Coordinates of C-alpha atoms in Angstrom, one line a residue:
X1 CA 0.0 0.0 0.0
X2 CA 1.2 3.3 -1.2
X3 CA 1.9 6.3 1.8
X4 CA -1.3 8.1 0.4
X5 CA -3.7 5.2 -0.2
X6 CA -2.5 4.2 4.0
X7 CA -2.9 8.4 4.9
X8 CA -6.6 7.8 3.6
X9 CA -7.6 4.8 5.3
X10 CA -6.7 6.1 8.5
X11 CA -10.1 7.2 10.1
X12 CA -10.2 10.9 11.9
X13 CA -10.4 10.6 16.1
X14 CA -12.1 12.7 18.4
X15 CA -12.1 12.7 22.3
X16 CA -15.9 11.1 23.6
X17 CA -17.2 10.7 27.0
X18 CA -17.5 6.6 27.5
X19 CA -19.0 4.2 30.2
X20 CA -18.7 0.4 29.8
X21 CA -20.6 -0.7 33.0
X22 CA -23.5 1.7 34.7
X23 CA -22.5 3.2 38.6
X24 CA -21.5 6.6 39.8
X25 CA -19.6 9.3 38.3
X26 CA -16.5 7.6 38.4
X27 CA -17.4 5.2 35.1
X28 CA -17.3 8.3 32.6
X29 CA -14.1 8.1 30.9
X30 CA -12.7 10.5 28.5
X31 CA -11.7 8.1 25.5
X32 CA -10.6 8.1 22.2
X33 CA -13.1 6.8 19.4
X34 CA -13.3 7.2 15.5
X35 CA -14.9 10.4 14.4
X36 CA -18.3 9.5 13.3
X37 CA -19.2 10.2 9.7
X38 CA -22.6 11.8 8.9
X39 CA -24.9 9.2 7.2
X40 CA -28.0 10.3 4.4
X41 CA -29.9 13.0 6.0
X42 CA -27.5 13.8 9.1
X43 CA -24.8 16.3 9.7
X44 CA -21.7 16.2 11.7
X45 CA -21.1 18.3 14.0
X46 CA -18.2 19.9 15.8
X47 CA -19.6 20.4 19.4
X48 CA -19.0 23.4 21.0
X49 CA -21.3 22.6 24.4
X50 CA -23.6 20.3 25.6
X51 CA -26.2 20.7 27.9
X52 CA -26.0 17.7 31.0
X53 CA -29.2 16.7 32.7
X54 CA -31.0 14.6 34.6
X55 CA -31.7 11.7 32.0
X56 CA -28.1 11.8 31.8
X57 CA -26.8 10.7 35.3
X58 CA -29.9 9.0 35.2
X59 CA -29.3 6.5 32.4
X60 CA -25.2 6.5 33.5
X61 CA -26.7 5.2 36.5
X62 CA -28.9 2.5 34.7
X63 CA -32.3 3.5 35.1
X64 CA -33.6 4.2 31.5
X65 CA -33.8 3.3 27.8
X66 CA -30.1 2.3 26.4
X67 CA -29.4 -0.8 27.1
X68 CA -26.5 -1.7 28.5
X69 CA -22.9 0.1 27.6
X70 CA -20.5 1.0 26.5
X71 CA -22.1 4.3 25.2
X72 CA -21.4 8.4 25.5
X73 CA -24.9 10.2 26.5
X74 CA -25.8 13.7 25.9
X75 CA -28.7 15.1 23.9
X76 CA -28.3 18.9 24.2
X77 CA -25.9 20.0 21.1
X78 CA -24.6 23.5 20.3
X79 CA -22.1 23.6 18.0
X80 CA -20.8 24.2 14.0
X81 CA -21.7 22.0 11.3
X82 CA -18.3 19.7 9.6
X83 CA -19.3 17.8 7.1
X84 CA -23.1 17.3 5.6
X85 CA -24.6 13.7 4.1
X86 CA -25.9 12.9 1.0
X87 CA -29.7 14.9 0.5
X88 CA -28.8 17.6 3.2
X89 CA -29.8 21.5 2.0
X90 CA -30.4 23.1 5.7
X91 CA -27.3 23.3 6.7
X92 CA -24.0 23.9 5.3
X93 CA -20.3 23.3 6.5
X94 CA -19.6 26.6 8.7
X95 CA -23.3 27.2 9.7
X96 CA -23.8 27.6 13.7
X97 CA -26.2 25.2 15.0
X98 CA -28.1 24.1 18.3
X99 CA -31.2 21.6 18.6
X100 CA -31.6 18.5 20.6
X101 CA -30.9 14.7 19.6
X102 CA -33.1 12.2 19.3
X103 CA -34.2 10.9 22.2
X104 CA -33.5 8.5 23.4
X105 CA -31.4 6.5 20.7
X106 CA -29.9 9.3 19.3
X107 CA -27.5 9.9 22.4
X108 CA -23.7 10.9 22.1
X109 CA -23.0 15.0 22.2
X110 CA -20.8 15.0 25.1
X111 CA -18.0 14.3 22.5
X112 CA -15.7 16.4 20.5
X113 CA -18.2 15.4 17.4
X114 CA -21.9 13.8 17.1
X115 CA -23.7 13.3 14.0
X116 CA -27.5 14.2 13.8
X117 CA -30.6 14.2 11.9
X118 CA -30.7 18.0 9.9
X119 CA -34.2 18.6 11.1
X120 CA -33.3 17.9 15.0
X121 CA -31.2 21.1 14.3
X122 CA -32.0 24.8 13.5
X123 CA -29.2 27.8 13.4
X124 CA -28.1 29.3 16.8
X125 CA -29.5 32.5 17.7
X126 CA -26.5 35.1 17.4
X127 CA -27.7 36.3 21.0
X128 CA -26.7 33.3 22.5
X129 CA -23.2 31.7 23.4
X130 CA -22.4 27.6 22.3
X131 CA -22.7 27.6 25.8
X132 CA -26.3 29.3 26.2
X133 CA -27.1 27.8 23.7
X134 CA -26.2 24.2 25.0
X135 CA -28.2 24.4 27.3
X136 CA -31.9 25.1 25.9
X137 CA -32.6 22.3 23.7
X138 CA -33.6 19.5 25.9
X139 CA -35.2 21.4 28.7
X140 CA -37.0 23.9 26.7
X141 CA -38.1 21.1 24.0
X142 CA -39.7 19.2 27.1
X143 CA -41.3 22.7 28.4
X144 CA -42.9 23.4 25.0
X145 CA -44.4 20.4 24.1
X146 CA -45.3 19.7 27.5
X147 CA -47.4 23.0 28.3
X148 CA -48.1 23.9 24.4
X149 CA -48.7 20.9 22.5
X150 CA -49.9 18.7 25.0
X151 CA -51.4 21.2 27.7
X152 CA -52.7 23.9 25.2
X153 CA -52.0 26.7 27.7
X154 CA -53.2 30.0 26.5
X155 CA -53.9 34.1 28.2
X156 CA -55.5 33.8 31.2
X157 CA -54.0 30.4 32.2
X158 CA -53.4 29.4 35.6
X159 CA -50.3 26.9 35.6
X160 CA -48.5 25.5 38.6
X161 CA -45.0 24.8 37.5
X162 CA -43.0 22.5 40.0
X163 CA -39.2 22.7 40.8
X164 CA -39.3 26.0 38.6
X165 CA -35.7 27.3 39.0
X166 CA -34.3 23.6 37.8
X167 CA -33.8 23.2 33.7
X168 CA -37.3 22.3 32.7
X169 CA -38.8 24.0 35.4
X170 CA -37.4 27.8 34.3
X171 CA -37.7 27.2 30.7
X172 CA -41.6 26.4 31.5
X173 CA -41.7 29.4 33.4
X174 CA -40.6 31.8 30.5
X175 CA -42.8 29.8 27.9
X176 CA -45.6 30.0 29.9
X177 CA -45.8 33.6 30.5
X178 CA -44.6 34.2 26.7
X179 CA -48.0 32.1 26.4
X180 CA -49.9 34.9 28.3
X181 CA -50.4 32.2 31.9
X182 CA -50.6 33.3 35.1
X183 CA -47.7 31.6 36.6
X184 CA -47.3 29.9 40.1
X185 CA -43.7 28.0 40.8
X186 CA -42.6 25.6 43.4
X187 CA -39.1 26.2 44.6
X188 CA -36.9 27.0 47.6
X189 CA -37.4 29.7 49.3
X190 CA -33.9 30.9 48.4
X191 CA -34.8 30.7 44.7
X192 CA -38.1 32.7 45.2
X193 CA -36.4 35.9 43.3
X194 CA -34.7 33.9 41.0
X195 CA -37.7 32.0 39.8
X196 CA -39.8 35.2 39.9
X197 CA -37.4 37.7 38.2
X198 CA -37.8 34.8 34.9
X199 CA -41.3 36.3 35.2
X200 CA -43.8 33.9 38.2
X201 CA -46.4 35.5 39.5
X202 CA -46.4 33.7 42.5
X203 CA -44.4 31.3 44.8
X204 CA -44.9 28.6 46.9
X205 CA -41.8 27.2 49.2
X206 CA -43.1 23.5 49.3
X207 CA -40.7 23.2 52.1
X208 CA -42.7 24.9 54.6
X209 CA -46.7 25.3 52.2
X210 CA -48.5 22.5 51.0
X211 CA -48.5 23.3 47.8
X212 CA -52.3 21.3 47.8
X213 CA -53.4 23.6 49.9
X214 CA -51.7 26.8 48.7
X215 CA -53.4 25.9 44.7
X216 CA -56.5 25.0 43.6
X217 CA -58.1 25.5 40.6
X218 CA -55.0 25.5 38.2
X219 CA -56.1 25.0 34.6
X220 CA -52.9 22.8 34.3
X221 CA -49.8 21.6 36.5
X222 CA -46.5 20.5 35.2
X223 CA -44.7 18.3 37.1
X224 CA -41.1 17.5 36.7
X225 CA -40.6 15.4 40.3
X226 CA -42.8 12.5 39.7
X227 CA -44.0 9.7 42.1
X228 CA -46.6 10.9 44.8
X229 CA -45.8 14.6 43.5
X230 CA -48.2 13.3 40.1
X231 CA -51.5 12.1 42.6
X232 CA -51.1 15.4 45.1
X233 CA -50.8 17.6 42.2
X234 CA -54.4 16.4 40.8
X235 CA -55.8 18.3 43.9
X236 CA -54.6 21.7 42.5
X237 CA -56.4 21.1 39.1
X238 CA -59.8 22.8 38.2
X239 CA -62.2 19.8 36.6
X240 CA -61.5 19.7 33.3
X241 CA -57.5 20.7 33.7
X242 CA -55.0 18.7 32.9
X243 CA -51.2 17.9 34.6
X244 CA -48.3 16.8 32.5
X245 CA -45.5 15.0 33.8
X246 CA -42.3 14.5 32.4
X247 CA -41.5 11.4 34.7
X248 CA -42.9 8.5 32.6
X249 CA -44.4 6.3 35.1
X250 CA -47.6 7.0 36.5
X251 CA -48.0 6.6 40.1
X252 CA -50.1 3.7 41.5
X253 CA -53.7 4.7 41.2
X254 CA -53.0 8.2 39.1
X255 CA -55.2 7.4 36.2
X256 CA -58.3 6.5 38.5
X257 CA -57.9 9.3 40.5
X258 CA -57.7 11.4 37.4
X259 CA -61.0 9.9 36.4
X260 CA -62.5 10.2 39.7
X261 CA -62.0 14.3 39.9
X262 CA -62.6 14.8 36.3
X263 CA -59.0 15.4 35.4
X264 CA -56.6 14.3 32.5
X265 CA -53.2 13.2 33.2
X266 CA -50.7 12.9 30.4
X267 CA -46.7 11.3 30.8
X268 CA -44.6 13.1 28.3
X269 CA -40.9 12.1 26.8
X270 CA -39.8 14.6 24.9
X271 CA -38.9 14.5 21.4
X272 CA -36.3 15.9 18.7
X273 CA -39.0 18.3 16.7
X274 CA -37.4 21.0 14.5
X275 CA -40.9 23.5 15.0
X276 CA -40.7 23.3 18.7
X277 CA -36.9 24.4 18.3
X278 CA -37.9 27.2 15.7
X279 CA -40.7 28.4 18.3
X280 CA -37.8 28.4 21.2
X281 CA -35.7 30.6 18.8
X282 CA -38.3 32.9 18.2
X283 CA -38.8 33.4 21.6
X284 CA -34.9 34.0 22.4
X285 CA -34.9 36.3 19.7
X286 CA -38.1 38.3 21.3
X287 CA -36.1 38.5 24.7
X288 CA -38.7 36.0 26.2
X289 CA -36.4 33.2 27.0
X290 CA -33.2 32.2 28.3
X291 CA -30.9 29.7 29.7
X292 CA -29.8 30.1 32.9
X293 CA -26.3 28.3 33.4
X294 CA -25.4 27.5 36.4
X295 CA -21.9 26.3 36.0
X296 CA -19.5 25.1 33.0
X297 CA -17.0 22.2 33.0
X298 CA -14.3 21.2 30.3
X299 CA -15.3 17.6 28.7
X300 CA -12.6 16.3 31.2
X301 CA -14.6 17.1 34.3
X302 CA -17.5 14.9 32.8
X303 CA -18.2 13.2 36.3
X304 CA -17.6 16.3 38.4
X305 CA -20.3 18.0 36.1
X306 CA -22.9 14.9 37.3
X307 CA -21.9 14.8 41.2
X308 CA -23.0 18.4 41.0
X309 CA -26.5 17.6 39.1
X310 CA -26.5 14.7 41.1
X311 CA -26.9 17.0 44.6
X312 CA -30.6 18.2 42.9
X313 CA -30.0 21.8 44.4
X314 CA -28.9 23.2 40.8
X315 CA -30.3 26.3 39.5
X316 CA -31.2 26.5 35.4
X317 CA -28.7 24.0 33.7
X318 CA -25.0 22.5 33.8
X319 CA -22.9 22.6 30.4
X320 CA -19.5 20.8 29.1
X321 CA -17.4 22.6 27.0
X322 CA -15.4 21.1 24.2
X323 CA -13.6 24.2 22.5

């Protein structure tokens, strides 16, 4: 084999968070894989940040959808199109892009490269940072198609938003009052300002209120805690409302009760869906809606980024960097 024909058949590398066995934070490891290449339809992408969330320390802990390992997670994806695949006209090598894998098969962002579908992506607002940027897509997906496609919120609204300074939770607060809602959150008392300066109405500290008691008649409740949180938040529902949960288990009992107080209850996963991240954009562009980050970490300090999401007293979102 000639020096040129061996150059070529050498595949490109790139630096990818790997686990081969679920546990804790200490089975991420930074490791070096071929660069994927971007198939029909897909585009590769040079990853600037990636969002890190829940699902993520969730599935590295083996409780949801993969499978077993070895594979590198991460759905959020702000970055700059490499390389586009055969049929591709949205994007071109050089564009700025952000959007959200597919969940949940379409994992693998926290890596120096990902490939993805060209709809799951849309071009980056130039108001926002890679890293701002990084950290919308999942939680603000799950917040629009949760309150807007599936709730329907409109003016006048009264929605109960729990855990409303975490990622979901403070993306749902800016949609909904972009959507006209009278907003109530759930939160900490420490995060009361936070929460309220991203535009809540009103505030309930479920440490020391029962949130039961403190809301009735919400037209809809989204609830991002799940478990018991799904049947007590049925009691803050008007008849005829409706709560959404992003957990996707029902608690024992919930569709009976739902029934019984003449509710609807709906489980939601979200999905990769190139019109919900046009209608986020829009919004950023209005000055309706941000990311709040509440701390960066180089690809390296993969696990310290999920001890710290792990502790569940995170504002807004956690981001790896890659460049």
């Amino acid at each position: 084999m000639s020096d040129s024909n061996a150059e070529s058949s050498v595949k490109p590398l790139m630096q990818a968070v790997r686990q081969e066995e679920f546990g804790g934070p200490e089975v991420l490891r930074i490791t070096t894989v071929p660069r994927p290449r971007p198939d029909i339809g897909e585009v590769l992408v040079r990853v600037h940040a990636a969002g890190v969330n829940p699902t993520d320390w969730k599935h590295r802990a083996g409780r949801r959808f993969l499978g077993d390992p070895p594979y590198t997670l991460g759905w959020d994806v702000s970055g700059v199109v490499e390389e586009v695949g055969l049929g591709v006209t949205l994007h071109k090598p050089g564009d700025e892009v952000y959007g959200m894998l597919p969940y949940p098969y379409g994992a693998g962002s926290h890596a120096e490269y990902v490939t993805a579908p060209a709809r799951a992506l849309v071009p980056k607002p130039a108001a926002l940072s890679h890293v701002q940027a990084g950290a919308l897509p999942l939680v603000g997906l799950t917040a629009w198609q949760s309150l807007v496609d599936t709730a329907g919120i409109s003016a006048g609204d009264r929605v109960l938003i729990h855990a409303a300074a975490g990622g979901v939770g403070h993306a749902a607060v800016q949609i909904a009052k972009a959507r006209g809602a009278y907003v109530i959150g759930t939160a900490s008392a420490a995060k009361h300002s936070f929460v309220q300066n991203l535009g809540a109405d009103e505030m309930v500290d479920y440490r020391e209120v029962d949130f039961t008691e403190a809301v009735k008649g919400a037209d809809v409740v989204l609830d991002t805690i799940g478990g018991e949180y799904q049947l007590r938040s049925l009691q803050s529902l008007r008849p005829g409302g409706v709560l959404v949960s992003t957990l996707p288990r029902p608690a024992e009992g919930l569709w009976d009760r739902a029934a019984e107080l003449g509710v609807r209850a709906e489980l939601i996963l979200v999905e990769a869906d190139q019109a919900g991240m046009q209608a986020l954009t829009q919004l950023v562009n209005e000055g309706r809606l941000k990311a709040e980050v509440s701390d960066t970490f180089p690809l390296t300090q993969v696990a310290r980024a999920h001890e710290a999401g792990e502790t569940g007293r995170t504002t807004g979102k956690l981001v790896l960097t890659m460049v």
